[in-house]
Amino acid sequence: MGLIKASASYIPIEEFKEVFLSVADLVKDKSIDKLIFDKTSLQVFHQPSMEWYFVEWKSEMAKIGLVRHVKILPDDLVFSQSVKLGRQQIDEKYPDAPFHDLSIQYADTLEEALSLD
């Protein structure tokens, strides 16, 4: 299992990609099959980052065994609704993408995220 915690209120897309490409190396090296992404510090939702993360990064990670993803969202209704709408758009735009076959869950706390299978 791996854990990523956003520490800034916003992550520019190039930094976001850089971080997750580095995480890809850890996933490969450590055979990680579950990743928790704690987004509670984020205040800005960025659809292009989310689309890359789902369509490209998660598809590549699925090929190497990372099949369980848990997200902890900020306690912010607007952010949560933005995630929900963004995910709907990605689902509609990429109906056959590999991320549809992954376990993608949401949790309110780290403790809850750790307990999810």
PDB file of C-alpha atoms in Angstrom:
ATOM      1  CA  MET A   1       0.000   0.000   0.000  1.00  0.00           C
ATOM      2  CA  GLY A   2       1.130   3.534  -0.749  1.00  0.00           C
ATOM      3  CA  LEU A   3       0.048   6.935   0.522  1.00  0.00           C
ATOM      4  CA  ILE A   4       0.297  10.316  -1.182  1.00  0.00           C
ATOM      5  CA  LYS A   5      -0.686  13.460   0.693  1.00  0.00           C
ATOM      6  CA  ALA A   6      -1.133  16.753  -1.112  1.00  0.00           C
ATOM      7  CA  SER A   7       0.430  19.465   1.031  1.00  0.00           C
ATOM      8  CA  ALA A   8      -0.496  22.492  -1.081  1.00  0.00           C
ATOM      9  CA  SER A   9      -3.854  24.067  -1.879  1.00  0.00           C
ATOM     10  CA  TYR A  10      -3.127  23.746  -5.619  1.00  0.00           C
ATOM     11  CA  ILE A  11      -0.721  21.600  -7.624  1.00  0.00           C
ATOM     12  CA  PRO A  12       0.159  22.813 -11.143  1.00  0.00           C
ATOM     13  CA  ILE A  13      -0.374  20.057 -13.717  1.00  0.00           C
ATOM     14  CA  GLU A  14       3.313  19.654 -14.592  1.00  0.00           C
ATOM     15  CA  GLU A  15       4.221  19.167 -10.921  1.00  0.00           C
ATOM     16  CA  PHE A  16       1.246  16.828 -10.515  1.00  0.00           C
ATOM     17  CA  LYS A  17       2.441  14.701 -13.424  1.00  0.00           C
ATOM     18  CA  GLU A  18       6.030  14.729 -12.154  1.00  0.00           C
ATOM     19  CA  VAL A  19       4.963  13.494  -8.717  1.00  0.00           C
ATOM     20  CA  PHE A  20       2.774  10.732 -10.074  1.00  0.00           C
ATOM     21  CA  LEU A  21       5.353   9.591 -12.611  1.00  0.00           C
ATOM     22  CA  SER A  22       7.762   9.247  -9.682  1.00  0.00           C
ATOM     23  CA  VAL A  23       5.114   7.314  -7.778  1.00  0.00           C
ATOM     24  CA  ALA A  24       4.845   4.990 -10.782  1.00  0.00           C
ATOM     25  CA  ASP A  25       8.454   3.945 -10.213  1.00  0.00           C
ATOM     26  CA  LEU A  26       7.676   3.141  -6.562  1.00  0.00           C
ATOM     27  CA  VAL A  27       4.580   1.187  -7.561  1.00  0.00           C
ATOM     28  CA  LYS A  28       6.720  -0.922  -9.896  1.00  0.00           C
ATOM     29  CA  ASP A  29       9.602  -1.380  -7.440  1.00  0.00           C
ATOM     30  CA  LYS A  30       7.427  -2.186  -4.420  1.00  0.00           C
ATOM     31  CA  SER A  31       4.556  -4.023  -6.184  1.00  0.00           C
ATOM     32  CA  ILE A  32       1.979  -1.670  -4.656  1.00  0.00           C
ATOM     33  CA  ASP A  33      -1.629  -2.689  -5.318  1.00  0.00           C
ATOM     34  CA  LYS A  34      -3.423  -0.033  -3.204  1.00  0.00           C
ATOM     35  CA  LEU A  35      -2.812   3.713  -3.227  1.00  0.00           C
ATOM     36  CA  ILE A  36      -4.411   6.268  -0.928  1.00  0.00           C
ATOM     37  CA  PHE A  37      -4.383   9.849  -2.192  1.00  0.00           C
ATOM     38  CA  ASP A  38      -5.128  12.344   0.591  1.00  0.00           C
ATOM     39  CA  LYS A  39      -6.365  15.520  -1.090  1.00  0.00           C
ATOM     40  CA  THR A  40      -7.627  17.236   2.060  1.00  0.00           C
ATOM     41  CA  SER A  41      -5.238  20.203   1.650  1.00  0.00           C
ATOM     42  CA  LEU A  42      -6.369  20.953  -1.893  1.00  0.00           C
ATOM     43  CA  GLN A  43      -8.625  23.931  -2.454  1.00  0.00           C
ATOM     44  CA  VAL A  44      -8.496  24.118  -6.249  1.00  0.00           C
ATOM     45  CA  PHE A  45      -9.929  21.429  -8.517  1.00  0.00           C
ATOM     46  CA  HIS A  46      -8.201  21.089 -11.907  1.00  0.00           C
ATOM     47  CA  GLN A  47     -10.057  18.987 -14.516  1.00  0.00           C
ATOM     48  CA  PRO A  48      -7.099  18.481 -16.920  1.00  0.00           C
ATOM     49  CA  SER A  49      -5.037  17.010 -14.062  1.00  0.00           C
ATOM     50  CA  MET A  50      -7.878  14.692 -13.090  1.00  0.00           C
ATOM     51  CA  GLU A  51      -8.354  13.572 -16.700  1.00  0.00           C
ATOM     52  CA  TRP A  52      -4.635  12.762 -17.134  1.00  0.00           C
ATOM     53  CA  TYR A  53      -4.613  10.983 -13.772  1.00  0.00           C
ATOM     54  CA  PHE A  54      -7.571   8.770 -14.657  1.00  0.00           C
ATOM     55  CA  VAL A  55      -7.061   8.151 -18.352  1.00  0.00           C
ATOM     56  CA  GLU A  56      -3.311   7.896 -18.665  1.00  0.00           C
ATOM     57  CA  TRP A  57      -1.709   7.330 -15.280  1.00  0.00           C
ATOM     58  CA  LYS A  58      -4.255   4.927 -13.782  1.00  0.00           C
ATOM     59  CA  SER A  59      -4.356   2.948 -17.037  1.00  0.00           C
ATOM     60  CA  GLU A  60      -0.585   2.483 -16.900  1.00  0.00           C
ATOM     61  CA  MET A  61      -0.681   1.607 -13.202  1.00  0.00           C
ATOM     62  CA  ALA A  62      -3.367  -1.016 -13.798  1.00  0.00           C
ATOM     63  CA  LYS A  63      -0.941  -2.810 -16.128  1.00  0.00           C
ATOM     64  CA  ILE A  64       1.547  -3.199 -13.269  1.00  0.00           C
ATOM     65  CA  GLY A  65      -0.927  -4.203 -10.574  1.00  0.00           C
ATOM     66  CA  LEU A  66      -2.077  -0.974  -8.892  1.00  0.00           C
ATOM     67  CA  VAL A  67      -5.782  -1.748  -8.967  1.00  0.00           C
ATOM     68  CA  ARG A  68      -7.126  -0.211  -5.733  1.00  0.00           C
ATOM     69  CA  HIS A  69      -7.343   3.553  -5.392  1.00  0.00           C
ATOM     70  CA  VAL A  70      -8.758   5.432  -2.410  1.00  0.00           C
ATOM     71  CA  LYS A  71      -9.190   9.191  -2.315  1.00  0.00           C
ATOM     72  CA  ILE A  72      -9.741  11.413   0.690  1.00  0.00           C
ATOM     73  CA  LEU A  73     -11.336  14.647  -0.469  1.00  0.00           C
ATOM     74  CA  PRO A  74     -11.322  17.993   1.330  1.00  0.00           C
ATOM     75  CA  ASP A  75     -14.316  18.797   3.507  1.00  0.00           C
ATOM     76  CA  ASP A  76     -15.545  21.191   0.831  1.00  0.00           C
ATOM     77  CA  LEU A  77     -18.858  20.676  -0.951  1.00  0.00           C
ATOM     78  CA  VAL A  78     -17.811  22.669  -4.026  1.00  0.00           C
ATOM     79  CA  PHE A  79     -14.603  20.646  -4.408  1.00  0.00           C
ATOM     80  CA  SER A  80     -16.475  17.357  -3.947  1.00  0.00           C
ATOM     81  CA  GLN A  81     -19.121  18.347  -6.490  1.00  0.00           C
ATOM     82  CA  SER A  82     -16.391  19.399  -8.925  1.00  0.00           C
ATOM     83  CA  VAL A  83     -14.792  15.959  -8.547  1.00  0.00           C
ATOM     84  CA  LYS A  84     -18.144  14.261  -9.118  1.00  0.00           C
ATOM     85  CA  LEU A  85     -18.914  16.313 -12.240  1.00  0.00           C
ATOM     86  CA  GLY A  86     -15.363  15.942 -13.521  1.00  0.00           C
ATOM     87  CA  ARG A  87     -15.527  12.184 -13.082  1.00  0.00           C
ATOM     88  CA  GLN A  88     -18.857  12.048 -14.956  1.00  0.00           C
ATOM     89  CA  GLN A  89     -17.298  13.929 -17.869  1.00  0.00           C
ATOM     90  CA  ILE A  90     -14.311  11.575 -17.961  1.00  0.00           C
ATOM     91  CA  ASP A  91     -16.576   8.514 -17.743  1.00  0.00           C
ATOM     92  CA  GLU A  92     -18.631   9.762 -20.699  1.00  0.00           C
ATOM     93  CA  LYS A  93     -15.619  10.820 -22.773  1.00  0.00           C
ATOM     94  CA  TYR A  94     -13.710   7.547 -22.184  1.00  0.00           C
ATOM     95  CA  PRO A  95     -16.333   4.790 -21.798  1.00  0.00           C
ATOM     96  CA  ASP A  96     -13.863   1.979 -22.563  1.00  0.00           C
ATOM     97  CA  ALA A  97     -10.852   3.237 -20.602  1.00  0.00           C
ATOM     98  CA  PRO A  98      -9.108   0.738 -18.303  1.00  0.00           C
ATOM     99  CA  PHE A  99      -9.777   2.819 -15.170  1.00  0.00           C
ATOM    100  CA  HIS A 100     -13.385   1.596 -15.262  1.00  0.00           C
ATOM    101  CA  ASP A 101     -12.117  -1.832 -14.173  1.00  0.00           C
ATOM    102  CA  LEU A 102     -10.263  -0.505 -11.124  1.00  0.00           C
ATOM    103  CA  SER A 103     -11.498  -0.242  -7.566  1.00  0.00           C
ATOM    104  CA  ILE A 104     -11.840   3.507  -6.986  1.00  0.00           C
ATOM    105  CA  GLN A 105     -13.245   4.477  -3.613  1.00  0.00           C
ATOM    106  CA  TYR A 106     -13.623   7.606  -1.523  1.00  0.00           C
ATOM    107  CA  ALA A 107     -13.095   7.909   2.215  1.00  0.00           C
ATOM    108  CA  ASP A 108     -13.579  10.695   4.735  1.00  0.00           C
ATOM    109  CA  THR A 109     -10.515   9.914   6.864  1.00  0.00           C
ATOM    110  CA  LEU A 110      -7.186   8.155   6.590  1.00  0.00           C
ATOM    111  CA  GLU A 111      -8.392   5.521   9.060  1.00  0.00           C
ATOM    112  CA  GLU A 112     -11.396   4.780   6.842  1.00  0.00           C
ATOM    113  CA  ALA A 113      -9.196   4.681   3.742  1.00  0.00           C
ATOM    114  CA  LEU A 114      -6.845   2.192   5.376  1.00  0.00           C
ATOM    115  CA  SER A 115      -9.747  -0.090   6.245  1.00  0.00           C
ATOM    116  CA  LEU A 116     -11.160  -0.246   2.707  1.00  0.00           C
ATOM    117  CA  ASP A 117     -10.390  -3.268   0.562  1.00  0.00           C
TER     118      ASP A 117
END
